[in-house]
Amino acid sequence: MSNKKILVLPGDGIGNEVMHEVLNIIDWLSKTRSMSFDISERLVGGTAYDKEGDSISDETMQEALDSDAVLFGAVGGPKWDDVEREKRPEAALLRLRKELDLFANLRPAVVFDALADSSPLKLNIVKGLDILILRELTSGVYFGQPRGISKVNDSEEKAIDTQSYTTSEVSRITRVAFDLARLRNNKVTSVEKSNVMETGMFWKKIVSHLHQNEFQDVELNHMLADNCAMQLVRNPKQFDVILTDNLFGDLLSDIAAMLTGSLGMLPSASLGPLSENGSRSAMYEPVHGSAPDIAGEGKANPLAMIMSFAMMLKYSFNMIEDSNLIEKAVQSVLSLGLRTSDISDGANKVVSTQDMGKAVIEELKKLTGN
Ligand code: NAD
């Protein structure tokens, strides 16, 4: 069987630093766990703009299309603030999402026991939290037509955004939600505004229909988006998989993110459609940006990037055991009291990006006896 192809795009700022730690882990895994990947690394973002004249070259885009999965660091920074819009670092991210058709955005919100104190919510509300927000990423109000600002008369203008979804767009994200729930606690909460929006009623109807016909073994609840925002803060542990559209997913995933306490701990995955051979395009990236304020100082927390790689093992390569192993190693490191400065409460040992990466490998060694 040929090796899986991973395209590594570290990007700008701390993207490079956190990716370096993942590459060390991949190196360790390939030596000790008889897994082997074909890794190629390319420029993206501002760094690519400086060296190649665009934030993502056509060659890099083609390589992403030819890869089994893309591992993405972060892009952007003040240096490129004045670059024209279509060549800005963030344009690379949008191009990747569009051309890989990454319609399903997975954002787990997991509270590690050792970090439960750093959540802004009370310990008993967040301790043990493990939920997954699944956001539709390529349609809805951010893409619907018509949109724009037009003149009504001399004193009045009008702005329009259009929330629009088709049957196939809702069906494909719903299938992903039910499939993911089967790998977790078998429960989906579908979130919309069916009380006041046509798209909400439409969304609810399609989700219910698919549930009835194909996924009756999974528990399904429907919830209005405003109630979901409240429930996420009141009792987040009632959820397993939250399925929602692009706009509500944008808001709800940020609420869920804050439950966990730190940006440096949040991984994400974006998946494309299933191909005939059963594979899907996929990109894995930490939720955080390039953090120009700490770039180059060795302060970045590499754990979100490391857990994004763990998601890649699980969702792209079905290497569940290895994925769980990495998550366990991260948990152990935190239990030992090691912290990068973003997650330190002053009482712990503050370590550098590199030392955190090394500590994860040390825990992997202990867990596997290698
Ligand atoms: P940011 O996520 O880069 O940083 C926000 C704050 O969190 C900063 O104080 C930063 O130091 C801290 N932080 C973030 N990640 C951290 C980590 N791993 N460890 C420790 N601390 C961490 O967001 P921002 O400051 O709004 O944006 C900076 C740049 O990143 C901008 O150019 C923005 O456009 C870009 N950005 C890129 C992505 C992406 O590539 N996916 C996402 C968000 C922002």
Coordinates of C-alpha atoms and ligand atoms in Angstrom, one line a residue:
M1 CA 0.0 0.0 0.0
S2 CA 1.4 3.4 -0.8
N3 CA 2.1 5.9 1.9
K4 CA -0.4 8.5 2.8
K5 CA 0.5 12.0 1.4
I6 CA 0.4 14.9 3.8
L7 CA 1.0 18.4 2.7
V8 CA 2.5 20.5 5.5
L9 CA 1.8 24.3 5.3
P10 CA 3.4 25.9 8.4
G11 CA 2.6 29.5 7.3
D12 CA 3.6 32.6 9.2
G13 CA 4.5 33.6 12.8
I14 CA 4.0 30.9 15.3
G15 CA 2.6 28.6 12.6
N16 CA 6.2 27.6 11.9
E17 CA 7.0 27.1 15.6
V18 CA 4.1 24.9 16.4
M19 CA 4.4 22.9 13.2
H20 CA 8.0 22.1 14.0
E21 CA 6.8 20.2 17.1
V22 CA 4.3 18.2 15.1
L23 CA 7.0 17.2 12.6
N24 CA 9.1 15.9 15.5
I25 CA 6.1 13.8 16.6
I26 CA 5.6 12.5 13.1
D27 CA 9.2 11.6 13.0
W28 CA 9.0 9.8 16.3
L29 CA 5.8 7.9 15.2
S30 CA 7.4 6.8 12.0
K31 CA 10.4 5.4 13.8
T32 CA 8.5 3.6 16.5
R33 CA 5.0 2.9 15.3
S34 CA 5.8 1.6 11.8
M35 CA 3.7 4.3 10.2
S36 CA 5.0 6.2 7.4
F37 CA 3.8 9.2 5.5
D38 CA 5.0 11.1 2.4
I39 CA 5.4 14.6 3.8
S40 CA 6.0 17.6 1.6
E41 CA 6.3 21.1 3.0
R42 CA 5.5 24.3 1.2
L43 CA 5.1 28.0 1.8
V44 CA 1.7 29.6 2.4
G45 CA 0.5 33.0 3.6
G46 CA 2.7 36.1 3.9
T47 CA 5.8 34.0 3.7
A48 CA 4.6 32.6 0.4
Y49 CA 3.7 36.1 -0.8
D50 CA 7.2 37.4 0.0
K51 CA 9.0 34.5 -1.8
E52 CA 6.5 33.4 -4.5
G53 CA 4.4 36.5 -5.2
D54 CA 1.1 35.1 -3.9
S55 CA -0.2 33.7 -0.6
I56 CA -0.6 30.3 -2.2
S57 CA 0.9 29.4 -5.6
D58 CA -0.9 27.2 -8.2
E59 CA 1.7 24.5 -7.6
T60 CA 1.0 24.4 -3.8
M61 CA -2.7 24.4 -4.5
Q62 CA -2.3 21.5 -6.9
E63 CA -0.2 19.6 -4.3
A64 CA -3.0 20.2 -1.7
L65 CA -5.5 18.7 -4.2
D66 CA -3.2 15.7 -4.8
S67 CA -2.6 15.1 -1.0
D68 CA -4.6 12.8 1.3
A69 CA -4.6 15.6 3.9
V70 CA -3.3 19.1 4.5
L71 CA -1.8 20.1 7.8
F72 CA -2.0 23.9 8.1
G73 CA -0.3 26.2 10.7
A74 CA -1.5 29.8 10.7
V75 CA -1.1 32.8 8.4
G76 CA -1.1 36.5 8.6
G77 CA 0.6 39.4 10.4
P78 CA 0.9 43.2 10.3
K79 CA 3.7 43.0 7.8
W80 CA 1.1 42.0 5.1
D81 CA -1.7 44.3 6.2
D82 CA -1.4 46.5 3.1
V83 CA -1.1 43.7 0.5
E84 CA -4.0 43.7 -2.0
R85 CA -7.0 41.7 -0.9
E86 CA -6.7 38.7 -3.3
K87 CA -3.0 38.1 -2.3
R88 CA -3.3 38.6 1.4
P89 CA -2.3 35.7 3.6
E90 CA -5.9 34.9 4.5
A91 CA -6.8 34.5 0.8
A92 CA -4.7 31.3 0.8
L93 CA -7.0 29.8 3.5
L94 CA -10.1 30.8 1.6
R95 CA -8.7 29.3 -1.6
L96 CA -7.8 26.0 0.1
R97 CA -11.3 25.8 1.7
K98 CA -13.0 26.6 -1.7
E99 CA -11.0 24.3 -4.0
L100 CA -10.9 21.4 -1.6
D101 CA -14.7 21.9 -1.0
L102 CA -14.2 21.8 2.7
F103 CA -17.9 22.0 3.7
A104 CA -17.7 20.4 7.1
N105 CA -15.9 22.2 9.9
L106 CA -15.3 20.1 13.1
R107 CA -14.4 22.0 16.2
P108 CA -14.1 19.9 19.3
A109 CA -14.3 21.7 22.7
V110 CA -12.6 19.5 25.2
V111 CA -11.8 20.5 28.8
F112 CA -8.8 18.7 30.1
D113 CA -9.1 17.9 33.8
A114 CA -5.8 19.7 34.5
L115 CA -7.0 22.9 32.8
A116 CA -10.6 22.9 34.1
D117 CA -9.8 25.7 36.4
S118 CA -8.8 28.1 33.6
S119 CA -12.3 28.0 32.1
P120 CA -14.4 31.2 32.8
L121 CA -17.2 28.9 33.9
K122 CA -17.6 27.0 37.2
L123 CA -15.6 23.8 37.5
N124 CA -18.7 21.5 37.9
I125 CA -20.1 22.9 34.7
V126 CA -17.1 22.3 32.5
K127 CA -15.2 19.4 34.1
G128 CA -15.1 16.5 31.7
L129 CA -16.6 18.5 28.8
D130 CA -16.1 16.8 25.5
I131 CA -18.4 18.2 22.7
L132 CA -18.0 18.6 19.0
I133 CA -19.4 21.6 17.0
L134 CA -20.0 20.7 13.4
R135 CA -20.4 23.8 11.2
E136 CA -21.4 23.9 7.6
L137 CA -18.6 26.0 6.0
T138 CA -19.2 26.6 2.4
S139 CA -22.8 27.9 2.0
G140 CA -25.4 29.9 4.0
V141 CA -25.5 33.6 4.6
Y142 CA -21.7 34.2 3.9
F143 CA -22.1 33.0 0.4
G144 CA -25.8 33.4 -0.6
Q145 CA -26.8 35.6 -3.5
P146 CA -28.0 38.3 -3.9
R147 CA -25.7 40.3 -1.6
G148 CA -24.5 43.8 -1.6
I149 CA -25.3 47.4 -0.9
S150 CA -27.5 49.3 -3.3
K151 CA -29.1 52.8 -3.4
V152 CA -32.8 53.0 -2.7
N153 CA -33.1 56.8 -3.3
D154 CA -31.0 59.9 -2.6
S155 CA -31.1 59.5 1.1
E156 CA -31.4 55.8 1.6
E157 CA -29.2 52.7 0.9
K158 CA -30.0 49.1 1.4
A159 CA -27.7 46.2 2.4
I160 CA -28.6 42.6 1.6
D161 CA -27.1 39.2 2.6
T162 CA -29.0 36.1 1.6
Q163 CA -29.2 33.0 3.8
S164 CA -29.7 30.1 1.4
Y165 CA -29.3 26.3 1.6
T166 CA -30.1 23.5 -0.9
T167 CA -31.3 20.0 0.0
S168 CA -27.9 18.5 -0.9
E169 CA -26.0 21.0 1.1
V170 CA -28.0 20.3 4.2
S171 CA -28.0 16.5 3.6
R172 CA -24.2 16.2 3.2
I173 CA -23.4 18.0 6.4
T174 CA -26.1 16.1 8.3
R175 CA -24.7 12.8 7.2
V176 CA -21.3 13.8 8.5
A177 CA -22.9 14.8 11.9
F178 CA -24.7 11.4 12.3
D179 CA -21.5 9.5 11.2
L180 CA -19.4 11.4 13.7
A181 CA -22.0 10.9 16.5
R182 CA -21.7 7.1 15.9
L183 CA -18.0 7.4 16.7
R184 CA -18.8 9.3 19.9
N185 CA -21.8 9.3 22.2
N186 CA -24.4 8.8 19.5
K187 CA -26.3 12.0 20.0
V188 CA -26.9 14.9 17.6
T189 CA -28.4 18.3 18.4
S190 CA -29.4 20.1 15.2
V191 CA -29.5 23.9 15.7
E192 CA -31.4 26.4 13.6
K193 CA -34.1 29.1 13.9
S194 CA -37.0 27.2 12.5
N195 CA -39.4 29.5 14.5
V196 CA -38.5 32.5 12.4
M197 CA -36.5 31.5 9.3
E198 CA -37.5 29.6 6.2
T199 CA -34.0 28.1 6.0
G200 CA -34.4 27.0 9.6
M201 CA -37.6 25.1 8.8
F202 CA -36.0 23.6 5.7
W203 CA -32.9 22.6 7.7
K204 CA -35.0 20.9 10.4
K205 CA -37.1 19.1 7.8
I206 CA -34.1 17.6 6.0
V207 CA -32.3 16.6 9.2
S208 CA -35.4 14.9 10.5
H209 CA -36.0 13.1 7.2
L210 CA -32.5 11.7 7.0
H211 CA -32.7 10.7 10.6
Q212 CA -35.9 8.8 10.0
N213 CA -34.6 7.1 6.9
E214 CA -30.9 6.3 7.7
F215 CA -29.9 7.1 11.2
Q216 CA -32.6 6.1 13.6
D217 CA -29.9 4.5 15.9
V218 CA -28.6 8.0 16.7
E219 CA -30.4 10.2 19.2
L220 CA -31.5 13.4 17.6
N221 CA -32.7 16.6 19.2
H222 CA -33.6 20.0 17.6
M223 CA -32.8 23.2 19.3
L224 CA -33.2 26.9 18.5
A225 CA -29.9 28.7 18.0
D226 CA -30.5 31.3 20.7
N227 CA -31.4 28.6 23.2
C228 CA -28.3 26.6 22.2
A229 CA -26.1 29.7 23.0
M230 CA -27.7 29.8 26.4
Q231 CA -27.5 26.0 27.0
L232 CA -23.8 26.0 26.0
V233 CA -23.1 28.3 29.0
R234 CA -25.7 26.8 31.4
N235 CA -25.1 23.1 30.8
P236 CA -22.7 22.3 28.0
K237 CA -22.3 18.7 29.0
Q238 CA -25.8 17.9 27.7
F239 CA -24.4 18.0 24.1
D240 CA -22.4 15.5 22.1
V241 CA -22.4 16.7 18.4
I242 CA -23.9 20.1 17.6
L243 CA -24.9 20.3 14.0
T244 CA -25.5 23.8 12.6
D245 CA -25.2 26.1 9.7
N246 CA -22.4 28.5 8.7
L247 CA -23.6 31.6 10.6
F248 CA -24.8 30.0 13.8
G249 CA -21.7 27.7 13.8
D250 CA -19.4 30.7 13.6
L251 CA -21.0 32.1 16.8
L252 CA -21.6 28.9 18.7
S253 CA -18.1 27.4 18.1
D254 CA -16.6 30.6 19.6
I255 CA -18.7 30.2 22.7
A256 CA -17.7 26.6 23.0
A257 CA -14.1 27.5 22.5
M258 CA -14.2 29.9 25.4
L259 CA -15.5 27.1 27.7
T260 CA -12.1 25.4 27.4
G261 CA -10.1 28.5 28.5
S262 CA -7.4 28.9 25.8
L263 CA -7.0 29.4 22.1
G264 CA -3.7 27.5 22.2
M265 CA -5.6 24.3 23.1
L266 CA -8.2 24.2 20.2
P267 CA -7.7 22.0 17.2
S268 CA -10.0 21.8 14.1
A269 CA -10.7 19.8 11.0
S270 CA -12.4 20.7 7.8
L271 CA -13.6 17.9 5.6
G272 CA -14.7 17.7 2.0
P273 CA -17.1 15.4 0.1
L274 CA -16.6 11.6 0.1
S275 CA -15.0 10.4 -3.2
E276 CA -15.8 7.2 -4.9
N277 CA -12.9 5.4 -3.3
G278 CA -14.2 6.4 0.2
S279 CA -11.6 9.1 0.9
R280 CA -12.2 12.8 1.4
S281 CA -10.2 16.0 1.1
A282 CA -9.3 17.3 4.5
M283 CA -7.4 20.1 6.2
Y284 CA -6.4 20.2 9.8
E285 CA -5.4 23.4 11.6
P286 CA -5.4 25.0 15.1
V287 CA -8.1 27.5 15.7
H288 CA -5.6 30.2 16.7
G289 CA -3.9 32.6 14.3
S290 CA -0.2 33.4 13.7
A291 CA 0.1 35.4 17.0
P292 CA 2.5 38.0 15.8
D293 CA 2.8 39.4 19.4
I294 CA 4.7 36.3 20.5
A295 CA 6.1 34.9 17.3
G296 CA 9.8 33.9 17.5
E297 CA 9.9 34.0 21.3
G298 CA 9.3 30.3 21.8
K299 CA 6.2 31.0 23.8
A300 CA 3.6 29.5 21.5
N301 CA 1.5 26.6 22.8
P302 CA 1.9 23.8 20.3
L303 CA -0.9 21.6 21.7
A304 CA -3.7 22.8 19.4
M305 CA -1.4 22.0 16.4
I306 CA -0.5 18.7 17.9
M307 CA -4.1 17.8 18.5
S308 CA -5.0 18.9 15.0
F309 CA -2.6 16.3 13.8
A310 CA -4.3 13.7 16.1
M311 CA -7.6 14.6 14.4
M312 CA -5.9 14.0 11.1
L313 CA -4.9 10.5 12.2
K314 CA -8.5 9.8 13.3
Y315 CA -10.6 11.3 10.6
S316 CA -8.4 11.0 7.5
F317 CA -6.5 7.8 8.2
N318 CA -8.6 5.9 10.7
M319 CA -5.6 5.5 13.0
I320 CA -7.8 5.7 16.1
E321 CA -5.3 4.1 18.4
D322 CA -2.5 6.5 17.5
S323 CA -4.7 9.4 17.6
N324 CA -5.9 8.5 21.1
L325 CA -2.3 7.9 22.1
I326 CA -1.4 11.5 21.2
E327 CA -4.4 12.9 23.1
K328 CA -3.4 10.8 26.2
A329 CA 0.2 12.1 26.0
V330 CA -1.2 15.7 25.9
Q331 CA -3.3 15.0 28.9
S332 CA -0.4 13.5 30.8
V333 CA 1.9 16.5 30.1
L334 CA -0.8 18.8 31.5
S335 CA -1.3 16.5 34.5
L336 CA 2.4 16.8 35.2
G337 CA 1.9 20.6 35.5
L338 CA 3.7 21.6 32.4
R339 CA 2.3 24.8 30.8
T340 CA 3.1 27.3 28.1
S341 CA 2.5 30.8 29.4
D342 CA -1.0 31.1 27.8
I343 CA -2.4 28.4 30.0
S344 CA -0.3 29.0 33.1
D345 CA -2.0 30.2 36.3
G346 CA 1.3 31.1 37.9
A347 CA 1.5 28.0 40.0
N348 CA 2.8 25.7 37.2
K349 CA 6.1 25.2 35.5
V350 CA 6.2 27.4 32.4
V351 CA 7.9 25.8 29.4
S352 CA 8.8 26.9 25.9
T353 CA 7.1 25.6 22.7
Q354 CA 10.0 23.3 22.1
D355 CA 10.0 21.9 25.6
M356 CA 6.2 21.3 25.4
G357 CA 6.7 19.4 22.2
K358 CA 9.6 17.3 23.7
A359 CA 7.4 16.6 26.8
V360 CA 4.7 15.2 24.6
I361 CA 7.2 12.8 23.0
E362 CA 8.5 11.8 26.4
E363 CA 4.9 10.9 27.4
L364 CA 4.4 9.0 24.2
K365 CA 7.5 7.0 25.0
K366 CA 6.2 6.2 28.4
L367 CA 2.8 5.2 27.2
T368 CA 4.1 2.9 24.5
G369 CA 7.2 1.7 26.3
N370 CA 9.4 2.8 23.4
Ligands
NAD1 P1 -4.3 35.0 17.2 O1 -5.0 33.7 17.4 O2 -3.1 34.9 16.3 O3 -3.8 35.6 18.6 C1 -4.8 36.0 19.6 C2 -4.1 36.0 21.0 O4 -3.9 34.7 21.4 C3 -2.7 36.6 20.9 O5 -2.4 37.3 22.1 C4 -1.7 35.4 20.8 O6 -0.5 35.6 21.4 C5 -2.5 34.3 21.6 N1 -2.3 33.0 21.0 C6 -2.8 32.5 19.9 N2 -2.4 31.3 19.7 C7 -1.6 31.0 20.7 C8 -0.8 29.8 21.0 N3 -0.8 28.7 20.3 N4 0.0 29.9 22.2 C9 0.0 31.0 22.9 N5 -0.8 32.1 22.7 C10 -1.5 32.1 21.6 O7 -5.3 36.1 16.6 P2 -5.1 37.6 16.2 O8 -4.1 38.2 17.0 O9 -6.4 38.2 16.0 O10 -4.5 37.5 14.7 C11 -3.1 37.5 14.4 C12 -2.9 37.2 12.9 O11 -3.4 35.8 12.6 C13 -3.8 38.1 12.0 O12 -3.0 38.4 10.8 C14 -5.0 37.2 11.6 O13 -5.6 37.6 10.4 C15 -4.3 35.9 11.6 N6 -5.3 34.7 11.8 C16 -5.0 33.6 11.1 C17 -5.8 32.5 11.3 C18 -5.5 31.3 10.6 O14 -4.4 31.2 9.9 N7 -6.3 30.3 10.6 C19 -6.8 32.5 12.3 C20 -7.0 33.7 13.1 C21 -6.2 34.8 12.8

